[in-house]
XYZ file of C-alpha atoms in Angstrom:
430
model
C -121.067 117.444 34.826
C -117.448 118.665 35.093
C -115.921 118.535 31.611
C -112.627 117.376 33.127
C -114.286 114.047 33.893
C -116.172 113.472 30.663
C -116.081 109.813 29.581
C -115.764 108.526 26.035
C -119.467 107.503 26.271
C -120.412 111.031 27.243
C -118.527 112.564 24.321
C -120.064 110.057 21.856
C -123.634 110.691 23.003
C -123.308 114.482 23.148
C -121.418 114.954 19.859
C -122.390 112.313 17.296
C -125.243 112.770 14.944
C -128.550 110.933 14.662
C -130.923 110.156 11.769
C -132.594 113.558 11.966
C -129.260 115.320 11.155
C -128.598 112.832 8.380
C -132.015 113.436 6.777
C -131.602 117.223 7.063
C -128.126 116.992 5.535
C -129.513 115.199 2.548
C -132.212 117.797 1.943
C -129.668 120.578 2.495
C -127.723 119.087 -0.446
C -130.648 119.752 -2.830
C -130.762 123.253 -4.243
C -134.162 124.899 -3.839
C -135.311 122.566 -1.073
C -136.765 124.135 2.123
C -136.622 122.123 5.347
C -138.793 122.119 8.449
C -137.566 120.219 11.456
C -140.691 119.108 13.308
C -139.359 118.822 16.869
C -137.897 120.642 19.848
C -135.609 123.620 19.327
C -132.527 121.843 20.720
C -132.765 119.046 18.111
C -132.978 121.740 15.394
C -129.991 123.630 16.760
C -127.861 120.518 16.967
C -128.744 119.634 13.374
C -128.142 123.148 12.165
C -124.748 123.282 13.864
C -123.615 120.162 12.074
C -124.786 121.207 8.592
C -123.635 124.849 8.790
C -120.011 123.692 9.037
C -120.230 123.040 5.270
C -123.249 125.223 4.396
C -123.122 128.496 6.299
C -126.483 129.741 5.010
C -128.564 126.647 5.959
C -130.491 128.628 8.601
C -132.086 130.688 5.765
C -133.949 127.660 4.441
C -134.260 125.343 7.439
C -136.757 126.208 10.149
C -138.205 124.565 13.259
C -141.697 123.981 14.702
C -140.238 124.302 18.208
C -142.468 121.639 19.829
C -142.920 121.873 23.610
C -144.607 119.649 26.177
C -148.079 120.775 25.177
C -147.452 119.634 21.606
C -146.455 116.142 22.833
C -149.720 115.821 24.743
C -152.262 117.595 22.501
C -150.655 117.299 19.044
C -148.348 119.464 16.880
C -150.693 120.516 14.122
C -150.875 124.161 15.206
C -147.072 124.377 15.518
C -146.674 122.815 12.083
C -149.190 125.122 10.418
C -147.364 128.127 11.739
C -144.023 126.858 10.374
C -145.709 126.164 7.011
C -147.019 129.727 6.469
C -143.975 131.218 4.685
C -144.117 128.312 2.150
C -147.770 128.846 1.239
C -147.256 132.287 -0.260
C -143.780 131.518 -1.681
C -143.611 127.738 -2.274
C -140.142 126.287 -2.695
C -139.290 123.701 -5.338
C -139.524 121.042 -2.650
C -140.571 121.150 1.022
C -139.136 118.514 3.350
C -140.653 118.055 6.780
C -138.556 115.913 9.086
C -140.121 114.768 12.314
C -137.803 113.971 15.250
C -138.342 111.338 17.868
C -140.850 113.266 19.977
C -142.906 114.378 16.947
C -142.934 110.833 15.600
C -144.579 109.644 18.822
C -147.472 112.112 18.248
C -148.311 110.441 14.920
C -149.620 113.502 13.025
C -150.158 113.028 9.262
C -147.670 115.737 8.273
C -148.268 115.483 4.552
C -152.081 115.843 4.948
C -151.559 118.835 7.285
C -149.342 120.523 4.675
C -151.753 119.953 1.895
C -154.716 121.154 4.023
C -152.782 124.267 4.922
C -152.447 125.176 1.208
C -148.893 124.089 0.406
C -148.788 123.570 -3.386
C -145.242 122.351 -3.935
C -144.128 118.695 -3.650
C -143.763 117.670 0.007
C -141.541 114.921 1.436
C -142.482 114.093 5.035
C -140.456 111.473 6.971
C -139.952 110.348 10.525
C -136.201 110.500 11.306
C -135.472 110.812 14.973
C -132.728 109.226 17.031
C -134.811 106.097 17.471
C -134.636 105.549 13.691
C -130.913 105.163 13.705
C -127.707 106.951 12.680
C -126.819 109.815 10.464
C -126.497 107.383 7.521
C -129.884 105.819 8.235
C -131.548 109.252 8.085
C -129.689 110.276 4.909
C -130.591 107.019 3.141
C -134.220 107.212 4.270
C -134.564 110.849 3.054
C -132.947 110.052 -0.319
C -135.349 107.199 -1.083
C -138.357 109.222 0.085
C -137.316 112.034 -2.269
C -136.883 109.672 -5.193
C -140.297 108.281 -4.476
C -141.844 111.748 -4.927
C -139.715 113.240 -7.690
C -138.223 110.445 -9.816
C -140.325 109.313 -12.738
C -140.132 105.691 -13.912
C -138.244 105.740 -17.212
C -136.789 102.777 -19.165
C -135.436 102.247 -22.631
C -134.320 105.849 -23.210
C -130.840 106.836 -24.488
C -128.412 106.882 -21.570
C -125.087 108.570 -21.206
C -122.602 109.410 -18.447
C -122.374 108.426 -14.815
C -123.761 109.633 -11.482
C -121.987 109.552 -8.156
C -124.472 108.363 -5.465
C -124.003 108.879 -1.716
C -121.776 111.842 -1.241
C -122.483 114.787 1.067
C -120.786 117.949 2.193
C -121.925 117.017 5.746
C -119.337 114.292 5.857
C -116.030 115.809 6.921
C -114.244 117.149 3.860
C -116.981 115.611 1.688
C -117.241 118.441 -0.771
C -113.528 118.273 -1.585
C -113.786 114.490 -2.017
C -116.640 114.950 -4.512
C -114.618 117.460 -6.560
C -111.696 115.045 -6.724
C -113.784 112.100 -7.854
C -115.428 114.239 -10.548
C -111.948 115.325 -11.670
C -110.720 111.752 -11.927
C -113.759 110.518 -13.810
C -113.709 113.502 -16.161
C -110.048 112.886 -16.854
C -110.945 109.299 -17.905
C -113.480 110.613 -20.395
C -116.725 110.132 -18.435
C -119.495 112.709 -18.311
C -120.348 113.087 -14.585
C -123.974 114.086 -14.716
C -124.721 114.553 -11.053
C -123.415 113.959 -7.492
C -126.635 112.891 -5.822
C -126.989 114.599 -2.410
C -124.215 117.088 -2.846
C -125.297 120.536 -4.190
C -127.644 119.026 -6.765
C -130.473 120.992 -8.456
C -133.913 119.559 -7.759
C -134.832 119.827 -11.419
C -132.138 117.225 -12.148
C -133.547 114.380 -10.028
C -135.182 112.878 -13.145
C -131.840 113.014 -14.905
C -130.523 110.382 -12.480
C -132.239 107.697 -14.513
C -130.570 108.842 -17.756
C -127.031 107.767 -16.742
C -125.466 104.607 -18.060
C -124.068 103.752 -14.560
C -124.488 104.853 -10.984
C -121.360 104.737 -8.825
C -122.036 104.407 -5.098
C -119.246 106.116 -3.109
C -120.361 105.844 0.567
C -122.482 102.739 0.558
C -124.005 103.419 3.963
C -125.535 106.579 2.383
C -126.106 105.789 -1.258
C -126.676 102.097 -1.636
C -130.489 102.174 -0.846
C -130.950 104.972 -3.414
C -128.942 103.138 -6.078
C -130.979 100.021 -5.599
C -134.185 102.116 -5.782
C -133.121 103.722 -9.043
C -132.160 100.412 -10.530
C -135.492 98.791 -9.603
C -137.536 101.691 -10.805
C -135.618 102.797 -13.916
C -133.231 99.995 -14.729
C -129.984 102.007 -14.194
C -127.186 99.625 -13.074
C -124.873 100.507 -10.198
C -121.609 99.430 -8.677
C -120.361 100.030 -5.134
C -116.592 99.524 -4.952
C -114.574 100.468 -1.924
C -114.026 104.267 -1.906
C -110.763 105.405 -3.444
C -108.288 106.034 -0.647
C -104.598 105.907 -1.530
C -102.931 105.597 -4.967
C -103.478 101.870 -5.239
C -107.061 102.228 -3.939
C -107.692 104.861 -6.607
C -106.366 102.547 -9.258
C -108.677 99.726 -8.080
C -111.700 102.053 -7.894
C -111.158 103.213 -11.503
C -110.578 99.642 -12.664
C -113.992 98.604 -11.231
C -115.650 101.463 -13.109
C -113.737 100.696 -16.319
C -114.952 97.102 -16.113
C -118.570 98.156 -15.698
C -118.502 100.950 -18.300
C -115.420 101.253 -20.566
C -113.994 104.799 -20.671
C -113.017 106.881 -23.678
C -109.739 108.108 -22.155
C -108.930 105.443 -19.516
C -105.251 105.453 -20.469
C -104.941 109.103 -19.415
C -106.221 108.321 -15.913
C -103.910 105.241 -15.648
C -100.920 107.389 -16.777
C -101.709 110.014 -14.106
C -101.705 107.356 -11.355
C -98.454 105.838 -12.629
C -96.740 109.187 -12.754
C -97.887 109.969 -9.171
C -96.661 106.542 -7.937
C -93.187 107.101 -9.443
C -92.857 110.651 -8.195
C -94.124 109.962 -4.683
C -92.027 106.761 -4.284
C -88.807 108.681 -4.758
C -89.726 111.381 -2.252
C -90.948 108.932 0.364
C -87.862 106.766 -0.028
C -85.614 109.759 0.698
C -87.467 110.264 3.961
C -87.227 106.545 4.828
C -83.470 106.723 4.405
C -83.373 109.182 7.292
C -86.229 108.064 9.526
C -86.871 104.427 8.675
C -90.184 102.867 7.867
C -93.487 104.441 8.916
C -94.516 102.112 11.726
C -97.446 102.128 14.216
C -97.824 99.512 16.928
C -101.590 100.059 17.128
C -104.009 101.886 14.841
C -107.681 102.573 15.537
C -109.995 103.721 12.758
C -113.492 104.867 13.881
C -115.352 106.598 11.065
C -118.397 106.028 8.890
C -118.330 102.471 7.436
C -117.184 103.110 3.884
C -114.521 105.561 5.012
C -113.285 103.160 7.654
C -112.705 100.180 5.369
C -111.310 102.272 2.547
C -108.779 103.929 4.846
C -107.958 100.592 6.513
C -107.032 99.063 3.210
C -104.892 102.025 2.182
C -103.190 102.234 5.567
C -102.223 98.597 5.721
C -101.340 97.891 2.116
C -99.811 101.178 1.057
C -99.150 103.852 3.733
C -97.581 102.277 6.800
C -96.623 99.116 8.703
C -99.256 98.489 11.378
C -98.813 95.687 13.923
C -102.424 95.754 15.195
C -105.150 97.455 13.136
C -108.582 97.830 14.758
C -111.530 99.108 12.748
C -114.653 100.279 14.635
C -117.250 100.054 11.849
C -119.919 97.761 10.557
C -118.817 95.391 7.850
C -119.622 96.252 4.295
C -121.872 93.886 2.341
C -118.962 92.545 0.336
C -116.886 92.206 3.555
C -113.708 91.889 1.467
C -111.830 94.658 3.279
C -112.538 93.094 6.645
C -109.593 90.747 6.076
C -107.343 93.847 6.244
C -108.117 94.397 9.943
C -106.733 92.434 12.903
C -109.781 93.427 15.009
C -113.231 94.595 14.019
C -115.497 96.129 16.629
C -118.875 97.718 16.568
C -119.147 101.517 16.199
C -121.038 101.518 19.495
C -118.369 99.470 21.410
C -116.955 102.523 23.152
C -115.550 100.408 25.966
C -113.239 98.493 23.695
C -112.273 101.670 21.750
C -111.379 103.345 25.031
C -109.240 100.383 26.047
C -107.337 100.579 22.756
C -106.766 104.360 23.075
C -105.725 104.173 26.725
C -103.153 101.464 26.055
C -101.728 102.965 22.865
C -97.979 103.509 22.527
C -96.598 104.624 19.161
C -100.179 104.517 17.919
C -102.407 106.083 15.311
C -105.949 107.320 15.661
C -107.995 108.080 12.527
C -111.387 109.286 13.653
C -113.076 112.356 15.168
C -113.102 114.541 18.277
C -115.229 111.921 19.996
C -112.143 109.733 20.209
C -109.442 112.394 20.385
C -110.567 113.288 23.906
C -108.502 110.219 24.890
C -105.692 110.781 22.388
C -102.351 111.529 24.135
C -100.273 113.336 21.470
C -97.088 111.938 23.115
C -98.291 108.376 22.462
C -100.204 108.585 19.214
C -100.719 110.554 15.999
C -104.328 111.743 15.494
C -105.835 112.445 12.082
C -109.455 113.727 11.998
C -111.434 112.434 9.053
C -114.981 112.383 10.431
C -117.341 114.792 12.291
C -117.413 116.011 14.951
C -114.077 117.908 14.652
C -113.534 120.578 17.265
C -109.744 120.285 17.717
C -108.338 120.715 14.184
C -108.847 123.170 11.294
C -109.217 122.109 7.655
C -110.020 124.979 5.340
C -107.945 124.001 2.296
C -109.364 122.335 -0.779
C -107.269 119.099 -0.207
C -109.468 115.979 -0.370
C -109.034 112.619 1.411
C -110.011 110.493 -1.641
C -108.290 110.020 -4.982
C -104.715 110.912 -5.922
C -104.771 114.356 -4.300
C -106.247 112.872 -1.191
C -103.666 110.092 -1.079
C -100.862 112.629 -1.111
C -102.539 114.784 1.519
C -103.060 111.943 3.971
C -99.594 110.509 3.403
C -98.109 114.020 3.995
C -99.982 114.143 7.294
C -98.852 110.667 8.355
C -95.212 111.256 7.634
C -95.004 114.838 8.879
C -96.807 113.976 12.119
C -94.684 110.907 12.693
C -91.396 112.713 12.071
C -92.421 115.575 14.400
C -93.192 113.143 17.190
C -89.821 111.437 16.735
C -87.984 114.786 16.725
C -89.731 115.794 19.930
C -88.872 112.454 21.477
C -85.177 112.814 20.569
C -85.048 116.383 21.912
C -86.710 115.362 25.152
C -84.094 112.648 25.591
C -81.267 115.119 25.012
C -82.598 117.533 27.660
C -83.870 114.877 30.047
């Protein structure tokens, strides 16, 4: 197909990630875990391409069975045994075998094959192809399967500190977001024991049960794992809206303070107050020259938790938006849904395309799947979700927390001012 005539549907199907990629991303976030993708080579390469954007060495510990048509008909055991050989002589701390859609149809007992082949390390074997669901579905499925194998049931022991549940470097800018949340919590006096799913040592899985509180960040990723840990070990959890914007960060910390009082909460509150005063003066100076930050239409199409967190910050803190559309599934609490004027399904590409095509003085917060229709003369585009092939982000600036709030507001104002300058100059020379 000629790339000049690619539709929004084409871009979404070709570029967005399935459950297999989500499951592999979770295992890639565990230090010492080896991964085998049980499926065709092209599924493996797509998954590797996604993960290596944040983990450049993933190909060293993720391999593929390279199933072909014969495997689909006669079974994949021989292919799997060949892929298992390196892990028999040098067993990793954990071996994860992820079967894609085609391998799932074969129905091999992957765990039994691994044990029969002589693999001595713990093995997590899951089905996680495109038919299972989205990236988040695969990540959540893999996390619970891992807990089932490695987490011991413990109750009544002395607990301390908190865990962050449901963060991954395979979300766009996810590693920087994790660092910012750890910084905020540490500043409030909490001991952050682990970020589950983001560069976590396998030996520390048991430690998850020793925290006083689990904090779910991206609920589409981490909520099933938090519920599993609570049911098995009694560790309570909370799942507030992620902290986007200064006010959003204040609300996020307040929810944590209410669940587990901090030792230095006043320090965190003082930091937010100082940032609000400082930034208010600078932004007001810009408003005196350029007026309010205004968008006629804004479309946010990102993972669920990101979408609703950004929607709340955009509408209540960052800008005036006449029509705010959010293409994301509602959260369980659904409180943020009142922020949006229109809520559409992530898969409703037809309506998303209508919104983008009709935009004037608009804002797109999403990925390269949507930006194919983003006319820079009519809208500002901010990438916050994979895939991203049309922007570069190599700094350590997060999207969440206080540093993230300033970074996104910088981007909104600078992009808006630049577009107005170009419009004025075009009028002068027209």
